[in-house]
């Protein structure tokens, strides 16, 4: 097997996208694989302006697997996250082991020693991780909301919470990038995500300076439409929480739930339910073609899961997060 770097503008990107489709059809048939334009944008901008690096494994001209390296420079400066997959027809031939070794060497070269990788829940994934010296440290759950079958009474529940528990807050709608006057307050608010459960993962708190928020917006707006809903306390002017949904421009019936955060001093006011419920109302007006919203939570995040279940999110699959510490 030869390992080739994938240039965002090169001719290997369609093959990377096709591999994602073929692997997903076997490992996670419920998931929507990234489209070719979304792959190119991901390789150029990543999630928040920090692009990952990807390689393809080729044998006799056939794509047998891929390897991605994600490193950030805002926080967790000793950590790297790996994306590893092997084509179903080429498994159990050592390709995954070789791609993993390549990624670990790249992580070391970048000065990263705490290395993690995700996999859909499966005995084979657990076995491969154990053989490779990785320990399971967290479980995530993929959920999806079908807007055509929202649970009965959801809107009444949101309205009741808004007019009672959350009556002291106004909701500010932002389509696209944040206006300058909201950038710094939202960046401060975003730090509240560090209270979300991370189970046994070796992680430091994430940092969210304004430039990272702008990097996130620029990356996501290249191919998606962003809808950002912010709860602002009327008397103090403080931001109590926010939620963000992205609509895929190429497949506008699909949307993804991004961050939902409630500031510690504003919890207990049902803002999570109000924000996510009011987002549904907003999307109904401006993006009526949206059929599904997908989300992701740690299995231990009981509070947000309760909100999601109240709004009709259904479990699709569980993913396991593994980590190891590289030792010279």
Coordinates of C-alpha atoms in Angstrom, one line a residue:
X1 CA 0.0 0.0 0.0
X2 CA 1.2 3.5 -0.9
X3 CA 0.1 6.5 1.2
X4 CA -0.6 9.7 -0.8
X5 CA -1.3 13.2 0.6
X6 CA -4.7 14.6 -0.4
X7 CA -4.5 18.1 -1.8
X8 CA -7.8 20.0 -1.3
X9 CA -7.8 21.0 -5.0
X10 CA -6.5 17.7 -6.3
X11 CA -7.9 14.7 -8.1
X12 CA -7.8 12.5 -5.0
X13 CA -10.6 14.3 -3.2
X14 CA -13.4 12.6 -5.2
X15 CA -11.9 9.3 -4.4
X16 CA -11.8 10.2 -0.7
X17 CA -15.4 11.2 -0.9
X18 CA -16.4 8.0 -2.6
X19 CA -14.5 6.0 0.1
X20 CA -16.5 7.8 2.8
X21 CA -19.8 6.8 1.0
X22 CA -18.8 3.2 0.7
X23 CA -17.5 2.9 4.3
X24 CA -20.6 4.6 5.6
X25 CA -23.0 2.3 3.7
X26 CA -21.6 -0.6 5.8
X27 CA -20.6 1.0 9.1
X28 CA -23.2 3.8 9.5
X29 CA -26.0 3.5 6.9
X30 CA -28.1 6.1 8.7
X31 CA -25.4 8.8 8.4
X32 CA -25.3 11.3 5.5
X33 CA -21.8 11.1 4.0
X34 CA -20.0 14.4 3.2
X35 CA -20.6 15.6 -0.4
X36 CA -17.6 16.4 -2.6
X37 CA -18.0 20.2 -2.1
X38 CA -18.2 19.7 1.7
X39 CA -15.0 17.5 1.6
X40 CA -13.1 20.1 -0.3
X41 CA -14.2 22.8 2.1
X42 CA -13.3 20.6 5.1
X43 CA -9.8 20.0 3.7
X44 CA -9.3 23.8 3.2
X45 CA -10.9 25.2 6.3
X46 CA -11.6 22.4 8.8
X47 CA -14.2 23.1 11.4
X48 CA -13.0 26.5 12.6
X49 CA -10.4 27.6 10.1
X50 CA -7.7 25.0 11.1
X51 CA -7.6 22.5 8.3
X52 CA -6.9 18.8 8.9
X53 CA -4.4 16.8 6.8
X54 CA -5.6 13.7 4.9
X55 CA -4.0 10.8 3.1
X56 CA -5.3 8.0 1.0
X57 CA -4.0 4.5 1.0
X58 CA -3.7 3.0 -2.5
X59 CA -2.9 -0.5 -3.5
X60 CA -2.7 -1.4 -7.2
X61 CA -4.6 1.7 -8.0
X62 CA -7.5 0.8 -5.6
X63 CA -8.4 3.0 -2.6
X64 CA -8.1 0.8 0.5
X65 CA -8.3 3.4 3.2
X66 CA -7.9 6.9 4.4
X67 CA -6.1 8.7 7.3
X68 CA -6.8 12.1 8.7
X69 CA -4.9 14.2 11.3
X70 CA -6.6 17.0 13.2
X71 CA -4.6 19.3 15.5
X72 CA -5.6 22.6 17.0
X73 CA -3.6 25.6 18.1
X74 CA -6.1 27.3 20.5
X75 CA -5.9 24.7 23.2
X76 CA -4.9 21.0 24.0
X77 CA -1.6 21.7 22.3
X78 CA -0.3 18.2 23.1
X79 CA -3.3 16.5 21.6
X80 CA -4.2 15.2 18.1
X81 CA -7.4 13.5 16.8
X82 CA -7.2 10.8 14.1
X83 CA -9.7 9.9 11.5
X84 CA -9.0 6.3 10.2
X85 CA -11.1 4.1 7.9
X86 CA -10.5 1.1 5.7
X87 CA -12.7 0.1 2.8
X88 CA -14.9 -2.9 3.7
X89 CA -13.5 -5.0 0.9
X90 CA -9.9 -4.5 2.1
X91 CA -10.1 -5.1 5.9
X92 CA -8.1 -7.6 7.9
X93 CA -5.1 -7.2 5.6
X94 CA -3.0 -4.8 7.8
X95 CA -4.0 -1.6 6.1
X96 CA -5.5 -0.1 9.2
X97 CA -2.4 -0.9 11.2
X98 CA -0.2 0.8 8.7
X99 CA -2.4 3.9 8.3
X100 CA -2.5 4.2 12.0
X101 CA 1.3 4.0 12.3
X102 CA 1.5 6.7 9.6
X103 CA -0.8 9.0 11.6
X104 CA 1.0 8.4 14.8
X105 CA 4.3 9.4 13.2
X106 CA 2.6 12.5 11.8
X107 CA 1.2 13.3 15.3
X108 CA 4.7 12.9 16.9
X109 CA 6.2 15.2 14.2
X110 CA 3.6 17.8 15.2
X111 CA 4.6 17.5 18.8
X112 CA 1.4 15.7 19.8
X113 CA 1.5 12.8 22.2
X114 CA -2.1 12.5 23.4
X115 CA -3.8 10.8 20.5
X116 CA -7.5 9.9 20.0
X117 CA -9.7 8.2 17.5
X118 CA -13.4 7.6 17.1
X119 CA -15.2 4.5 15.8
X120 CA -18.8 3.4 15.5
X121 CA -19.6 0.8 18.2
X122 CA -18.5 -2.6 17.0
X123 CA -16.6 -5.5 18.5
X124 CA -14.0 -5.2 15.7
X125 CA -13.4 -1.6 16.5
X126 CA -12.9 -2.4 20.2
X127 CA -10.5 -5.2 19.3
X128 CA -8.4 -3.1 16.9
X129 CA -8.2 -0.3 19.4
X130 CA -7.1 -2.7 22.2
X131 CA -4.4 -4.3 19.9
X132 CA -3.1 -0.8 19.1
X133 CA -2.9 0.3 22.7
X134 CA -5.9 2.6 22.7
X135 CA -8.3 2.7 25.7
X136 CA -12.0 3.5 25.4
X137 CA -12.7 6.8 27.3
X138 CA -16.1 8.1 26.1
X139 CA -19.3 7.1 24.3
X140 CA -21.1 9.5 22.0
X141 CA -24.6 9.1 20.5
X142 CA -25.8 10.2 17.1
X143 CA -29.4 11.4 17.0
X144 CA -31.7 12.8 14.4
X145 CA -34.9 14.8 14.4
X146 CA -37.5 14.4 11.7
X147 CA -39.4 17.6 11.3
X148 CA -42.4 15.8 9.8
X149 CA -43.0 13.9 12.9
X150 CA -42.2 16.1 15.8
X151 CA -43.9 14.9 19.1
X152 CA -47.3 16.2 19.9
X153 CA -47.3 19.1 22.2
X154 CA -43.7 20.2 21.6
X155 CA -44.6 23.7 20.6
X156 CA -46.9 24.2 23.6
X157 CA -44.0 23.0 25.9
X158 CA -41.6 25.5 24.3
X159 CA -44.0 28.3 24.6
X160 CA -44.8 27.6 28.3
X161 CA -41.0 27.5 29.1
X162 CA -40.4 30.7 27.2
X163 CA -43.2 32.7 28.9
X164 CA -42.5 31.4 32.4
X165 CA -39.0 30.1 33.2
X166 CA -37.3 32.1 30.4
X167 CA -39.6 35.2 30.5
X168 CA -36.6 37.4 31.5
X169 CA -34.8 36.8 28.2
X170 CA -35.2 38.1 24.7
X171 CA -34.2 36.0 21.7
X172 CA -31.9 37.5 19.1
X173 CA -31.8 35.9 15.6
X174 CA -28.6 36.1 13.5
X175 CA -28.5 34.6 10.0
X176 CA -25.0 34.2 8.9
X177 CA -22.0 35.7 10.7
X178 CA -22.4 37.5 14.0
X179 CA -22.5 41.3 14.0
X180 CA -19.4 42.8 15.6
X181 CA -21.2 43.8 18.8
X182 CA -22.1 40.2 19.6
X183 CA -18.8 38.6 18.7
X184 CA -17.0 39.1 22.0
X185 CA -20.0 38.2 24.2
X186 CA -20.7 35.1 22.2
X187 CA -17.0 34.1 22.4
X188 CA -17.2 34.4 26.2
X189 CA -20.5 32.5 26.3
X190 CA -19.1 29.6 24.2
X191 CA -16.7 28.7 27.0
X192 CA -19.7 27.3 28.8
X193 CA -19.4 24.2 26.5
X194 CA -16.5 23.1 28.7
X195 CA -19.0 22.1 31.3
X196 CA -20.4 19.4 29.0
X197 CA -19.4 15.9 30.0
X198 CA -16.2 14.5 28.5
X199 CA -16.2 11.3 30.5
X200 CA -12.6 10.0 30.9
X201 CA -11.1 11.7 27.9
X202 CA -7.7 13.4 28.4
X203 CA -8.8 16.9 27.5
X204 CA -8.1 20.4 28.7
X205 CA -10.8 23.1 28.5
X206 CA -11.3 24.5 25.0
X207 CA -10.5 28.2 24.3
X208 CA -12.8 30.3 22.2
X209 CA -11.2 33.7 21.4
X210 CA -13.1 35.9 18.9
X211 CA -10.8 34.9 16.1
X212 CA -11.8 31.3 16.5
X213 CA -15.5 32.1 16.3
X214 CA -14.9 34.0 13.1
X215 CA -12.8 31.1 11.8
X216 CA -15.8 28.8 12.6
X217 CA -18.2 31.1 10.8
X218 CA -16.1 31.4 7.7
X219 CA -15.5 27.6 7.5
X220 CA -19.2 26.8 8.0
X221 CA -20.6 29.5 5.7
X222 CA -18.6 28.1 2.8
X223 CA -21.3 25.7 1.7
X224 CA -23.8 26.0 4.5
X225 CA -26.3 28.6 5.8
X226 CA -25.9 29.3 9.5
X227 CA -28.7 30.2 11.9
X228 CA -27.6 31.5 15.3
X229 CA -30.2 32.1 18.1
X230 CA -29.0 33.9 21.2
X231 CA -30.8 34.4 24.5
X232 CA -30.1 37.8 26.1
X233 CA -31.1 38.7 29.6
X234 CA -33.2 41.8 29.3
X235 CA -32.2 43.6 32.5
X236 CA -28.5 42.9 32.6
X237 CA -27.8 42.5 28.9
X238 CA -25.8 39.3 29.6
X239 CA -26.0 36.5 27.1
X240 CA -27.6 33.5 28.8
X241 CA -27.3 30.9 26.0
X242 CA -27.2 30.2 22.3
X243 CA -27.8 27.5 19.7
X244 CA -26.7 27.2 16.1
X245 CA -28.0 25.1 13.2
X246 CA -26.3 24.8 9.8
X247 CA -28.3 24.0 6.6
X248 CA -26.4 22.3 3.8
X249 CA -26.6 24.4 0.6
X250 CA -26.1 21.5 -1.7
X251 CA -28.7 19.3 0.1
X252 CA -31.0 21.9 1.7
X253 CA -33.3 19.3 3.2
X254 CA -30.5 18.3 5.6
X255 CA -29.4 20.3 8.6
X256 CA -27.0 19.8 11.5
X257 CA -27.2 21.0 15.1
X258 CA -24.0 22.7 16.1
X259 CA -23.3 24.2 19.5
X260 CA -25.9 24.7 22.2
X261 CA -24.6 26.3 25.3
X262 CA -26.2 27.8 28.4
X263 CA -24.0 30.0 30.6
X264 CA -23.6 28.6 34.1
X265 CA -25.2 31.6 35.9
X266 CA -28.3 31.3 33.6
X267 CA -29.1 27.6 34.0
X268 CA -32.3 26.4 35.4
X269 CA -34.4 28.7 33.2
X270 CA -35.2 26.1 30.5
X271 CA -33.1 28.0 28.0
X272 CA -31.9 24.8 26.3
X273 CA -35.5 23.8 25.4
X274 CA -36.5 27.4 24.5
X275 CA -33.5 28.0 22.3
X276 CA -33.8 24.7 20.4
X277 CA -37.6 24.9 20.2
X278 CA -37.6 28.5 18.9
X279 CA -34.9 27.5 16.4
X280 CA -37.4 25.0 15.0
X281 CA -40.0 27.7 14.6
X282 CA -37.5 30.0 12.8
X283 CA -36.4 27.3 10.4
X284 CA -40.0 26.5 9.7
X285 CA -40.3 30.1 8.4
X286 CA -37.0 30.5 6.5
X287 CA -36.0 27.0 5.6
X288 CA -39.3 25.1 5.2
X289 CA -37.7 22.4 3.0
X290 CA -35.5 21.1 5.9
X291 CA -36.6 17.6 6.7
X292 CA -33.9 16.4 9.2
X293 CA -31.7 17.9 11.9
X294 CA -28.8 15.7 13.1
X295 CA -27.0 16.1 16.4
X296 CA -24.4 14.6 18.6
X297 CA -24.0 14.3 22.4
X298 CA -21.9 12.4 24.9
X299 CA -24.0 9.6 26.2
X300 CA -23.5 11.0 29.7
X301 CA -24.9 14.4 28.8
X302 CA -28.2 13.7 30.5
X303 CA -29.5 17.3 30.5
X304 CA -29.1 17.9 26.7
X305 CA -30.3 14.4 25.9
X306 CA -33.5 15.1 27.9
X307 CA -34.1 18.3 25.8
X308 CA -33.4 16.4 22.6
X309 CA -35.8 13.6 23.5
X310 CA -38.5 16.1 24.4
X311 CA -38.1 17.5 20.9
X312 CA -38.3 14.1 19.2
X313 CA -34.7 13.3 18.5
X314 CA -34.2 9.5 17.8
X315 CA -31.0 7.5 18.4
X316 CA -29.2 6.4 15.3
X317 CA -25.9 5.0 16.5
X318 CA -23.3 5.0 19.2
X319 CA -19.6 5.9 18.7
X320 CA -16.7 5.0 20.9
X321 CA -13.8 7.4 21.6
X322 CA -10.4 5.9 22.3
X323 CA -7.2 7.5 23.4
X324 CA -3.6 6.7 24.0
X325 CA -0.4 8.5 25.1
X326 CA 2.5 8.1 22.7
X327 CA 5.7 7.2 24.4
X328 CA 9.1 7.5 22.8

